[in-house]
Amino acid sequence: GETITPTDVSGNYELTQGFQQPEVQILTGTITGSPFCAGATISVPYTAQGIFSSNNVFIAQLSNSTGSFASPVTIGTHTGNSSGIINATIPINTISGIGYRIRVITNTPAFSGKDNGVNITINSLPAPPEQILGNTNPCNNSIQTYSVAPVIGATSYIWAIPNLWTGTSTTNSITVNVINASGNVSCKAVNICPSPATLLSVVVNQNPVPVIIGPTGVCQGLNVILTDNIGVSWLWSTNSTNPSINVTTTGLYSLTVTDANGCTGTANHAVTIYSNPLPVITGTGISNYCSGNPATLSVALFSQYNWSTGAATESVTIPSNTPNIYSVTVTNSHGCTGTTFINLSSTCPPPTALGISNIAKTSAMAIWLQPTCVYGYIIRIRKQFTNTWRSEERRVGKECRSRWS
């Protein structure tokens, strides 16, 4: 050690007591984790002996690949005056080698410690992939493929994709399912160590949400128009490519729209075509209305009624001697309507002949179908090959039997 002789304030030597300064030593500890990749973070432990100033800096240095510190590289520092650990980073451009060493030096006082004493292996990084090729504006829920050109010396690749996306690969291309989130697609080439990452920024386009406008139920005979108000192209389940379609049958109709970004969305719309009611007028006094009696007209149960008389009930009474064509329009529970008519006439229709039988030289029997409103007939009879007619009155229900001479 060095002997220190203090002096007094006047500068004269005054030996009071000699003492010896402790010897400075720095020992670099064991470096664990070898082999390392260039760019790796390592811990450098060191033991310091001696007196160091409070602003002293411990500096970790990396040798060349043969262990020489002729041109050392600083890989980490720690300010202090006692033993500790330096968090260091191997430079990313470090070449491959198996003879690297690490030492710790100080600046106050300036002192170089011994190296770690064991060779360290460092592997250089392969070149990063060139640009990533692929869609930078994919649609949500679409399948996309991204790729890089093969990197010389790379044995595999590490891909990273945005959160929520799915897909894995160790080759120079990856197929993914795009799910909602934007972010970066990255790729590293791997030999022993992974290269720096190459990034591709991706913004996900959300899919359009078509809204089919139109009724869900209509009456038979009415036009049903389904339409969409978004998108730049359309494809209906009917194969129509128009924004609107006419529907005439019950069914589930689907629409796929494509927006300006090429993204698609699908919607469904159910339509029911309701049958129109078919009312039938029944009642009393209809068949013999011409006899001077009133008639009661009725239809089956519906939600609403509208008679031509103005009545809004299920049944309506028509006074006698008011012949006319009467109608009723009914509405069912779906709001669909149907109309029917009936002709109440005070004039009886003519009978329908059914045939003649029992023909003899002086007699014959005629049979006909009589309307219910008939209560009697006037029958005209003439003998064959003559022009002489004879009239006879017969009541309803009587056969017409005639004799002639």
CSV table of C-alpha atoms in Angstrom, one decimal:
chain,number,residue,atom,x,y,z
A,1,GLY,CA,0.0,0.0,0.0
A,2,GLU,CA,0.8,3.7,-0.1
A,3,THR,CA,1.9,5.7,2.9
A,4,ILE,CA,0.2,9.0,3.4
A,5,THR,CA,1.9,11.9,5.2
A,6,PRO,CA,-0.5,14.7,6.2
A,7,THR,CA,0.6,18.3,6.4
A,8,ASP,CA,-0.4,21.2,8.6
A,9,VAL,CA,-2.3,24.3,7.3
A,10,SER,CA,1.0,26.1,6.5
A,11,GLY,CA,2.1,23.4,4.2
A,12,ASN,CA,4.8,22.0,6.5
A,13,TYR,CA,5.1,18.3,6.8
A,14,GLU,CA,3.9,17.0,10.1
A,15,LEU,CA,3.9,13.3,10.5
A,16,THR,CA,1.4,12.4,13.0
A,17,GLN,CA,0.4,8.8,12.1
A,18,GLY,CA,1.0,6.8,9.0
A,19,PHE,CA,-1.8,4.7,7.4
A,20,GLN,CA,-2.2,2.5,4.3
A,21,GLN,CA,-5.0,2.9,1.7
A,22,PRO,CA,-6.9,-0.3,0.9
A,23,GLU,CA,-6.0,-1.9,-2.5
A,24,VAL,CA,-8.7,-1.5,-5.2
A,25,GLN,CA,-9.9,-4.7,-6.8
A,26,ILE,CA,-12.9,-5.6,-9.1
A,27,LEU,CA,-13.8,-9.2,-9.7
A,28,THR,CA,-16.4,-10.0,-12.4
A,29,GLY,CA,-18.7,-12.8,-11.4
A,30,THR,CA,-20.1,-15.7,-13.3
A,31,ILE,CA,-22.1,-14.9,-16.4
A,32,THR,CA,-25.0,-17.4,-16.8
A,33,GLY,CA,-27.0,-18.1,-19.8
A,34,SER,CA,-24.4,-18.7,-22.5
A,35,PRO,CA,-24.8,-19.1,-25.5
A,36,PHE,CA,-26.4,-15.6,-26.0
A,37,CYS,CA,-28.0,-14.0,-29.0
A,38,ALA,CA,-26.9,-10.6,-30.1
A,39,GLY,CA,-29.2,-8.1,-28.5
A,40,ALA,CA,-29.8,-10.2,-25.4
A,41,THR,CA,-30.0,-8.7,-22.0
A,42,ILE,CA,-27.6,-10.2,-19.4
A,43,SER,CA,-26.8,-9.7,-15.7
A,44,VAL,CA,-23.1,-8.9,-14.9
A,45,PRO,CA,-22.4,-9.5,-11.2
A,46,TYR,CA,-19.2,-7.9,-9.7
A,47,THR,CA,-17.4,-7.7,-6.4
A,48,ALA,CA,-15.7,-4.3,-5.6
A,49,GLN,CA,-13.0,-3.9,-3.0
A,50,GLY,CA,-11.4,-0.6,-2.0
A,51,ILE,CA,-12.5,3.0,-1.7
A,52,PHE,CA,-14.6,4.5,-4.6
A,53,SER,CA,-16.1,7.9,-4.9
A,54,SER,CA,-19.8,8.4,-4.4
A,55,ASN,CA,-20.2,9.3,-8.1
A,56,ASN,CA,-18.1,6.4,-9.4
A,57,VAL,CA,-19.5,4.5,-12.4
A,58,PHE,CA,-19.0,0.7,-12.8
A,59,ILE,CA,-18.8,-0.1,-16.5
A,60,ALA,CA,-19.4,-3.6,-18.0
A,61,GLN,CA,-17.3,-4.2,-21.2
A,62,LEU,CA,-17.5,-6.9,-23.9
A,63,SER,CA,-14.3,-8.1,-25.5
A,64,ASN,CA,-14.0,-9.2,-29.2
A,65,SER,CA,-14.7,-12.8,-30.2
A,66,THR,CA,-11.2,-13.8,-29.2
A,67,GLY,CA,-11.3,-12.3,-25.7
A,68,SER,CA,-9.3,-9.2,-26.4
A,69,PHE,CA,-10.2,-5.9,-24.7
A,70,ALA,CA,-8.1,-3.9,-27.2
A,71,SER,CA,-11.3,-2.3,-28.4
A,72,PRO,CA,-13.9,-3.1,-25.7
A,73,VAL,CA,-17.6,-2.4,-26.2
A,74,THR,CA,-19.5,-0.9,-23.3
A,75,ILE,CA,-22.6,-3.0,-22.7
A,76,GLY,CA,-23.9,-1.5,-19.4
A,77,THR,CA,-23.2,0.8,-16.4
A,78,HIS,CA,-24.1,1.2,-12.7
A,79,THR,CA,-23.3,4.3,-10.6
A,80,GLY,CA,-22.1,3.4,-7.1
A,81,ASN,CA,-19.2,2.6,-4.8
A,82,SER,CA,-19.9,-1.0,-3.8
A,83,SER,CA,-20.5,-4.5,-5.2
A,84,GLY,CA,-23.6,-5.1,-7.3
A,85,ILE,CA,-25.1,-6.2,-10.6
A,86,ILE,CA,-24.9,-4.4,-13.9
A,87,ASN,CA,-27.9,-4.9,-16.3
A,88,ALA,CA,-26.2,-5.1,-19.7
A,89,THR,CA,-27.3,-5.6,-23.3
A,90,ILE,CA,-25.2,-7.3,-26.0
A,91,PRO,CA,-25.1,-5.1,-29.0
A,92,ILE,CA,-27.5,-6.3,-31.7
A,93,ASN,CA,-24.8,-6.2,-34.4
A,94,THR,CA,-22.4,-8.4,-32.5
A,95,ILE,CA,-20.9,-11.1,-34.8
A,96,SER,CA,-20.9,-14.8,-33.9
A,97,GLY,CA,-18.0,-16.1,-31.7
A,98,ILE,CA,-17.2,-18.5,-28.9
A,99,GLY,CA,-14.4,-16.6,-27.1
A,100,TYR,CA,-16.1,-13.5,-25.7
A,101,ARG,CA,-15.3,-12.2,-22.2
A,102,ILE,CA,-16.8,-9.6,-20.0
A,103,ARG,CA,-15.0,-7.3,-17.5
A,104,VAL,CA,-16.0,-4.5,-15.2
A,105,ILE,CA,-14.0,-1.2,-14.9
A,106,THR,CA,-14.4,2.0,-12.9
A,107,ASN,CA,-13.8,5.7,-13.6
A,108,THR,CA,-13.3,7.0,-10.0
A,109,PRO,CA,-10.7,5.8,-9.5
A,110,ALA,CA,-9.9,4.6,-13.0
A,111,PHE,CA,-9.4,0.9,-12.6
A,112,SER,CA,-9.9,-2.2,-14.9
A,113,GLY,CA,-11.0,-5.3,-13.2
A,114,LYS,CA,-10.4,-8.9,-14.3
A,115,ASP,CA,-12.8,-10.5,-16.8
A,116,ASN,CA,-15.2,-13.3,-16.0
A,117,GLY,CA,-12.6,-15.9,-16.7
A,118,VAL,CA,-14.8,-18.1,-18.9
A,119,ASN,CA,-15.5,-17.9,-22.7
A,120,ILE,CA,-18.9,-16.8,-23.7
A,121,THR,CA,-20.7,-17.8,-26.9
A,122,ILE,CA,-22.6,-15.2,-28.8
A,123,ASN,CA,-24.6,-15.9,-31.9
A,124,SER,CA,-25.2,-13.1,-34.4
A,125,LEU,CA,-28.7,-12.4,-35.7
A,126,PRO,CA,-30.0,-13.3,-39.1
A,127,ALA,CA,-31.0,-10.4,-41.4
A,128,PRO,CA,-34.6,-9.3,-40.7
A,129,PRO,CA,-37.2,-10.2,-43.4
A,130,GLU,CA,-37.9,-7.8,-46.1
A,131,GLN,CA,-41.3,-6.2,-46.2
A,132,ILE,CA,-44.4,-8.2,-45.3
A,133,LEU,CA,-46.7,-8.7,-48.2
A,134,GLY,CA,-50.5,-8.8,-47.5
A,135,ASN,CA,-53.7,-6.8,-47.1
A,136,THR,CA,-53.3,-3.8,-44.9
A,137,ASN,CA,-57.0,-3.1,-44.7
A,138,PRO,CA,-58.6,-6.5,-44.3
A,139,CYS,CA,-62.3,-7.0,-43.5
A,140,ASN,CA,-63.3,-8.3,-40.1
A,141,ASN,CA,-63.8,-12.1,-40.0
A,142,SER,CA,-61.9,-12.6,-43.2
A,143,ILE,CA,-59.2,-15.1,-44.0
A,144,GLN,CA,-55.9,-13.4,-45.0
A,145,THR,CA,-52.4,-14.6,-46.0
A,146,TYR,CA,-49.2,-12.6,-45.2
A,147,SER,CA,-45.7,-13.6,-46.4
A,148,VAL,CA,-42.1,-12.5,-46.6
A,149,ALA,CA,-39.4,-13.4,-49.0
A,150,PRO,CA,-37.2,-16.3,-47.7
A,151,VAL,CA,-34.2,-15.1,-45.6
A,152,ILE,CA,-30.8,-16.6,-46.4
A,153,GLY,CA,-29.8,-18.9,-43.5
A,154,ALA,CA,-33.1,-18.8,-41.8
A,155,THR,CA,-34.4,-22.2,-40.6
A,156,SER,CA,-37.8,-20.9,-39.3
A,157,TYR,CA,-39.9,-17.8,-38.8
A,158,ILE,CA,-41.7,-16.3,-35.8
A,159,TRP,CA,-44.9,-14.5,-36.6
A,160,ALA,CA,-46.9,-12.2,-34.3
A,161,ILE,CA,-50.5,-11.0,-35.1
A,162,PRO,CA,-52.9,-8.6,-33.4
A,163,ASN,CA,-54.8,-9.6,-30.4
A,164,LEU,CA,-57.9,-11.8,-31.1
A,165,TRP,CA,-56.6,-12.9,-34.5
A,166,THR,CA,-56.0,-16.6,-34.9
A,167,GLY,CA,-53.3,-18.4,-37.0
A,168,THR,CA,-49.8,-19.8,-36.5
A,169,SER,CA,-46.9,-20.6,-38.8
A,170,THR,CA,-43.2,-21.3,-38.7
A,171,THR,CA,-42.7,-20.7,-42.4
A,172,ASN,CA,-42.3,-17.5,-44.4
A,173,SER,CA,-46.1,-17.2,-44.8
A,174,ILE,CA,-49.0,-17.3,-42.4
A,175,THR,CA,-52.8,-17.6,-43.0
A,176,VAL,CA,-54.9,-15.9,-40.3
A,177,ASN,CA,-58.5,-15.3,-39.4
A,178,VAL,CA,-58.9,-11.5,-38.9
A,179,ILE,CA,-61.0,-10.8,-35.9
A,180,ASN,CA,-62.0,-7.2,-35.1
A,181,ALA,CA,-58.7,-5.7,-33.8
A,182,SER,CA,-56.2,-3.5,-35.8
A,183,GLY,CA,-52.5,-3.7,-35.0
A,184,ASN,CA,-49.2,-5.0,-36.4
A,185,VAL,CA,-48.3,-8.2,-38.2
A,186,SER,CA,-44.7,-8.9,-37.5
A,187,CYS,CA,-42.2,-11.5,-38.6
A,188,LYS,CA,-38.7,-12.6,-37.4
A,189,ALA,CA,-36.3,-14.9,-39.3
A,190,VAL,CA,-34.7,-17.5,-37.1
A,191,ASN,CA,-31.4,-19.3,-37.4
A,192,ILE,CA,-30.2,-20.0,-33.9
A,193,CYS,CA,-31.4,-16.6,-32.9
A,194,PRO,CA,-34.3,-14.5,-34.1
A,195,SER,CA,-33.8,-11.5,-36.2
A,196,PRO,CA,-35.2,-8.1,-35.5
A,197,ALA,CA,-38.9,-8.0,-36.4
A,198,THR,CA,-40.3,-6.6,-39.6
A,199,LEU,CA,-43.7,-4.9,-39.0
A,200,LEU,CA,-46.7,-4.3,-41.2
A,201,SER,CA,-49.4,-2.0,-39.8
A,202,VAL,CA,-52.9,-3.3,-40.4
A,203,VAL,CA,-56.2,-1.5,-40.0
A,204,VAL,CA,-59.3,-3.8,-39.9
A,205,ASN,CA,-62.4,-2.6,-41.7
A,206,GLN,CA,-65.6,-3.5,-40.0
A,207,ASN,CA,-68.2,-5.4,-41.9
A,208,PRO,CA,-71.4,-3.6,-43.0
A,209,VAL,CA,-74.6,-4.5,-41.1
A,210,PRO,CA,-77.4,-4.6,-43.7
A,211,VAL,CA,-80.9,-3.6,-42.5
A,212,ILE,CA,-83.7,-5.1,-44.6
A,213,ILE,CA,-86.6,-2.7,-44.7
A,214,GLY,CA,-90.1,-4.2,-45.4
A,215,PRO,CA,-93.1,-5.8,-43.7
A,216,THR,CA,-93.0,-9.2,-42.2
A,217,GLY,CA,-96.6,-10.1,-43.1
A,218,VAL,CA,-98.9,-8.9,-45.9
A,219,CYS,CA,-102.1,-10.0,-47.5
A,220,GLN,CA,-102.3,-12.0,-50.6
A,221,GLY,CA,-102.2,-9.9,-53.8
A,222,LEU,CA,-100.3,-7.0,-52.3
A,223,ASN,CA,-96.7,-6.2,-53.3
A,224,VAL,CA,-94.0,-6.8,-50.7
A,225,ILE,CA,-90.9,-4.7,-51.3
A,226,LEU,CA,-87.8,-5.6,-49.3
A,227,THR,CA,-84.9,-3.0,-49.6
A,228,ASP,CA,-81.5,-2.2,-48.1
A,229,ASN,CA,-80.1,1.3,-47.6
A,230,ILE,CA,-76.4,0.5,-47.4
A,231,GLY,CA,-73.7,-1.2,-49.5
A,232,VAL,CA,-72.6,-0.8,-53.1
A,233,SER,CA,-73.6,-4.2,-54.3
A,234,TRP,CA,-76.3,-6.7,-53.2
A,235,LEU,CA,-77.0,-10.4,-53.6
A,236,TRP,CA,-80.4,-11.7,-52.4
A,237,SER,CA,-81.3,-15.3,-51.8
A,238,THR,CA,-83.5,-15.0,-54.9
A,239,ASN,CA,-80.3,-14.3,-56.9
A,240,SER,CA,-81.4,-10.7,-57.5
A,241,THR,CA,-78.6,-8.2,-57.5
A,242,ASN,CA,-80.8,-5.1,-57.0
A,243,PRO,CA,-81.1,-3.2,-53.7
A,244,SER,CA,-84.8,-4.1,-53.6
A,245,ILE,CA,-86.9,-7.1,-54.4
A,246,ASN,CA,-90.6,-7.9,-54.8
A,247,VAL,CA,-91.8,-10.8,-52.6
A,248,THR,CA,-94.9,-12.8,-53.5
A,249,THR,CA,-94.5,-16.0,-51.4
A,250,THR,CA,-94.0,-16.9,-47.8
A,251,GLY,CA,-90.4,-17.5,-46.9
A,252,LEU,CA,-87.1,-16.4,-45.3
A,253,TYR,CA,-85.2,-14.0,-47.5
A,254,SER,CA,-81.5,-13.3,-47.0
A,255,LEU,CA,-79.3,-10.5,-48.3
A,256,THR,CA,-75.5,-10.2,-48.6
A,257,VAL,CA,-74.2,-6.6,-49.1
A,258,THR,CA,-70.7,-5.5,-50.1
A,259,ASP,CA,-69.5,-2.1,-49.1
A,260,ALA,CA,-66.9,0.2,-50.7
A,261,ASN,CA,-64.1,-1.6,-48.8
A,262,GLY,CA,-65.1,-5.0,-50.2
A,263,CYS,CA,-66.4,-6.2,-46.9
A,264,THR,CA,-69.6,-8.1,-46.7
A,265,GLY,CA,-72.5,-8.5,-44.2
A,266,THR,CA,-75.6,-10.7,-44.2
A,267,ALA,CA,-79.1,-10.2,-42.9
A,268,ASN,CA,-82.3,-12.3,-43.0
A,269,HIS,CA,-85.9,-11.2,-43.2
A,270,ALA,CA,-89.0,-13.5,-42.8
A,271,VAL,CA,-92.1,-12.7,-44.8
A,272,THR,CA,-95.5,-14.3,-44.4
A,273,ILE,CA,-98.2,-14.0,-47.1
A,274,TYR,CA,-101.6,-14.2,-45.5
A,275,SER,CA,-104.6,-15.6,-47.5
A,276,ASN,CA,-107.5,-13.2,-48.1
A,277,PRO,CA,-110.8,-14.4,-46.5
A,278,LEU,CA,-113.5,-15.9,-48.7
A,279,PRO,CA,-116.8,-15.0,-47.1
A,280,VAL,CA,-120.0,-16.9,-48.1
A,281,ILE,CA,-123.4,-15.3,-47.5
A,282,THR,CA,-126.0,-17.7,-46.0
A,283,GLY,CA,-129.2,-17.0,-44.2
A,284,THR,CA,-133.0,-17.2,-44.4
A,285,GLY,CA,-135.5,-15.9,-46.9
A,286,ILE,CA,-133.0,-15.8,-49.7
A,287,SER,CA,-134.5,-18.4,-52.0
A,288,ASN,CA,-138.1,-17.1,-51.8
A,289,TYR,CA,-137.4,-13.4,-51.4
A,290,CYS,CA,-139.7,-12.7,-54.4
A,291,SER,CA,-142.6,-13.9,-52.3
A,292,GLY,CA,-142.6,-10.7,-50.4
A,293,ASN,CA,-140.8,-11.8,-47.3
A,294,PRO,CA,-137.7,-10.2,-45.7
A,295,ALA,CA,-134.3,-12.0,-45.9
A,296,THR,CA,-131.6,-12.3,-43.3
A,297,LEU,CA,-128.0,-12.4,-44.6
A,298,SER,CA,-125.1,-13.7,-42.6
A,299,VAL,CA,-121.4,-14.5,-43.0
A,300,ALA,CA,-119.1,-16.6,-40.8
A,301,LEU,CA,-117.0,-15.1,-37.9
A,302,PHE,CA,-114.5,-12.5,-39.0
A,303,SER,CA,-112.8,-9.5,-37.2
A,304,GLN,CA,-114.8,-6.8,-39.1
A,305,TYR,CA,-117.8,-6.5,-41.4
A,306,ASN,CA,-118.9,-3.9,-43.9
A,307,TRP,CA,-122.2,-4.5,-45.6
A,308,SER,CA,-123.3,-2.4,-48.6
A,309,THR,CA,-126.2,-1.4,-46.4
A,310,GLY,CA,-123.8,0.3,-44.0
A,311,ALA,CA,-124.2,-2.4,-41.3
A,312,ALA,CA,-121.0,-3.6,-39.5
A,313,THR,CA,-122.5,-6.7,-37.9
A,314,GLU,CA,-122.2,-10.4,-38.7
A,315,SER,CA,-125.8,-10.5,-40.0
A,316,VAL,CA,-128.1,-8.0,-41.7
A,317,THR,CA,-131.9,-8.1,-42.4
A,318,ILE,CA,-133.0,-7.0,-45.8
A,319,PRO,CA,-136.7,-5.7,-45.8
A,320,SER,CA,-139.1,-7.2,-48.3
A,321,ASN,CA,-139.6,-5.6,-51.7
A,322,THR,CA,-136.1,-4.1,-51.8
A,323,PRO,CA,-134.4,-6.2,-54.4
A,324,ASN,CA,-130.8,-5.4,-55.1
A,325,ILE,CA,-127.3,-6.8,-55.3
A,326,TYR,CA,-126.0,-6.8,-51.7
A,327,SER,CA,-122.3,-7.1,-50.7
A,328,VAL,CA,-120.2,-7.6,-47.6
A,329,THR,CA,-116.5,-7.0,-47.1
A,330,VAL,CA,-115.0,-8.8,-44.2
A,331,THR,CA,-111.6,-8.4,-42.5
A,332,ASN,CA,-109.7,-11.2,-40.8
A,333,SER,CA,-107.2,-11.1,-37.9
A,334,HIS,CA,-104.3,-10.3,-40.2
A,335,GLY,CA,-106.1,-7.3,-41.7
A,336,CYS,CA,-106.8,-9.0,-45.0
A,337,THR,CA,-110.1,-8.4,-46.7
A,338,GLY,CA,-112.5,-10.3,-49.0
A,339,THR,CA,-115.8,-9.4,-50.6
A,340,THR,CA,-118.8,-11.4,-51.8
A,341,PHE,CA,-122.1,-10.5,-53.4
A,342,ILE,CA,-125.7,-11.8,-53.4
A,343,ASN,CA,-128.6,-10.9,-55.7
A,344,LEU,CA,-131.9,-10.6,-54.0
A,345,SER,CA,-134.5,-10.4,-56.8
A,346,SER,CA,-138.3,-10.0,-56.8
A,347,THR,CA,-138.4,-11.8,-60.2
A,348,CYS,CA,-138.5,-15.5,-60.3
A,349,PRO,CA,-136.3,-17.3,-62.8
A,350,PRO,CA,-138.0,-19.6,-65.4
A,351,PRO,CA,-138.2,-23.3,-64.6
A,352,THR,CA,-135.6,-25.7,-65.9
A,353,ALA,CA,-137.1,-28.5,-68.1
A,354,LEU,CA,-136.2,-32.0,-67.1
A,355,GLY,CA,-138.0,-33.9,-69.8
A,356,ILE,CA,-141.4,-35.3,-71.1
A,357,SER,CA,-142.7,-38.8,-70.4
A,358,ASN,CA,-145.8,-40.9,-70.8
A,359,ILE,CA,-146.4,-39.6,-74.2
A,360,ALA,CA,-149.6,-41.1,-75.7
A,361,LYS,CA,-151.9,-40.3,-78.6
A,362,THR,CA,-154.0,-38.0,-76.4
A,363,SER,CA,-151.8,-37.2,-73.4
A,364,ALA,CA,-148.2,-36.5,-72.1
A,365,MET,CA,-146.4,-35.6,-68.9
A,366,ALA,CA,-143.9,-32.8,-68.6
A,367,ILE,CA,-141.4,-32.5,-65.6
A,368,TRP,CA,-139.3,-29.4,-64.7
A,369,LEU,CA,-137.2,-28.0,-61.9
A,370,GLN,CA,-139.0,-25.2,-60.2
A,371,PRO,CA,-137.5,-22.2,-58.3
A,372,THR,CA,-138.5,-22.0,-54.7
A,373,CYS,CA,-140.1,-18.6,-55.2
A,374,VAL,CA,-142.7,-20.2,-57.6
A,375,TYR,CA,-146.1,-20.8,-56.3
A,376,GLY,CA,-147.9,-21.5,-59.6
A,377,TYR,CA,-147.6,-21.8,-63.3
A,378,ILE,CA,-149.6,-20.9,-66.4
A,379,ILE,CA,-149.0,-23.7,-68.9
A,380,ARG,CA,-149.6,-23.5,-72.6
A,381,ILE,CA,-150.3,-26.7,-74.6
A,382,ARG,CA,-150.7,-27.4,-78.3
A,383,LYS,CA,-151.2,-30.6,-80.2
A,384,GLN,CA,-148.4,-31.7,-82.5
A,385,PHE,CA,-148.6,-30.4,-86.1
A,386,THR,CA,-151.2,-27.8,-85.1
A,387,ASN,CA,-150.9,-24.1,-84.3
A,388,THR,CA,-153.7,-24.1,-81.7
A,389,TRP,CA,-152.5,-23.3,-78.1
A,390,ARG,CA,-154.4,-23.9,-74.9
A,391,SER,CA,-153.5,-22.3,-71.5
A,392,GLU,CA,-154.0,-24.0,-68.1
A,393,GLU,CA,-153.0,-22.8,-64.6
A,394,ARG,CA,-151.3,-25.3,-62.3
A,395,ARG,CA,-150.3,-24.8,-58.6
A,396,VAL,CA,-146.8,-25.6,-57.3
A,397,GLY,CA,-146.2,-29.3,-56.7
A,398,LYS,CA,-148.7,-30.3,-59.4
A,399,GLU,CA,-147.6,-32.4,-62.3
A,400,CYS,CA,-148.5,-31.1,-65.7
A,401,ARG,CA,-150.6,-33.7,-67.4
A,402,SER,CA,-152.4,-32.7,-70.6
A,403,ARG,CA,-154.9,-34.5,-72.8
A,404,TRP,CA,-156.0,-33.5,-76.2
A,405,SER,CA,-158.3,-34.8,-78.8
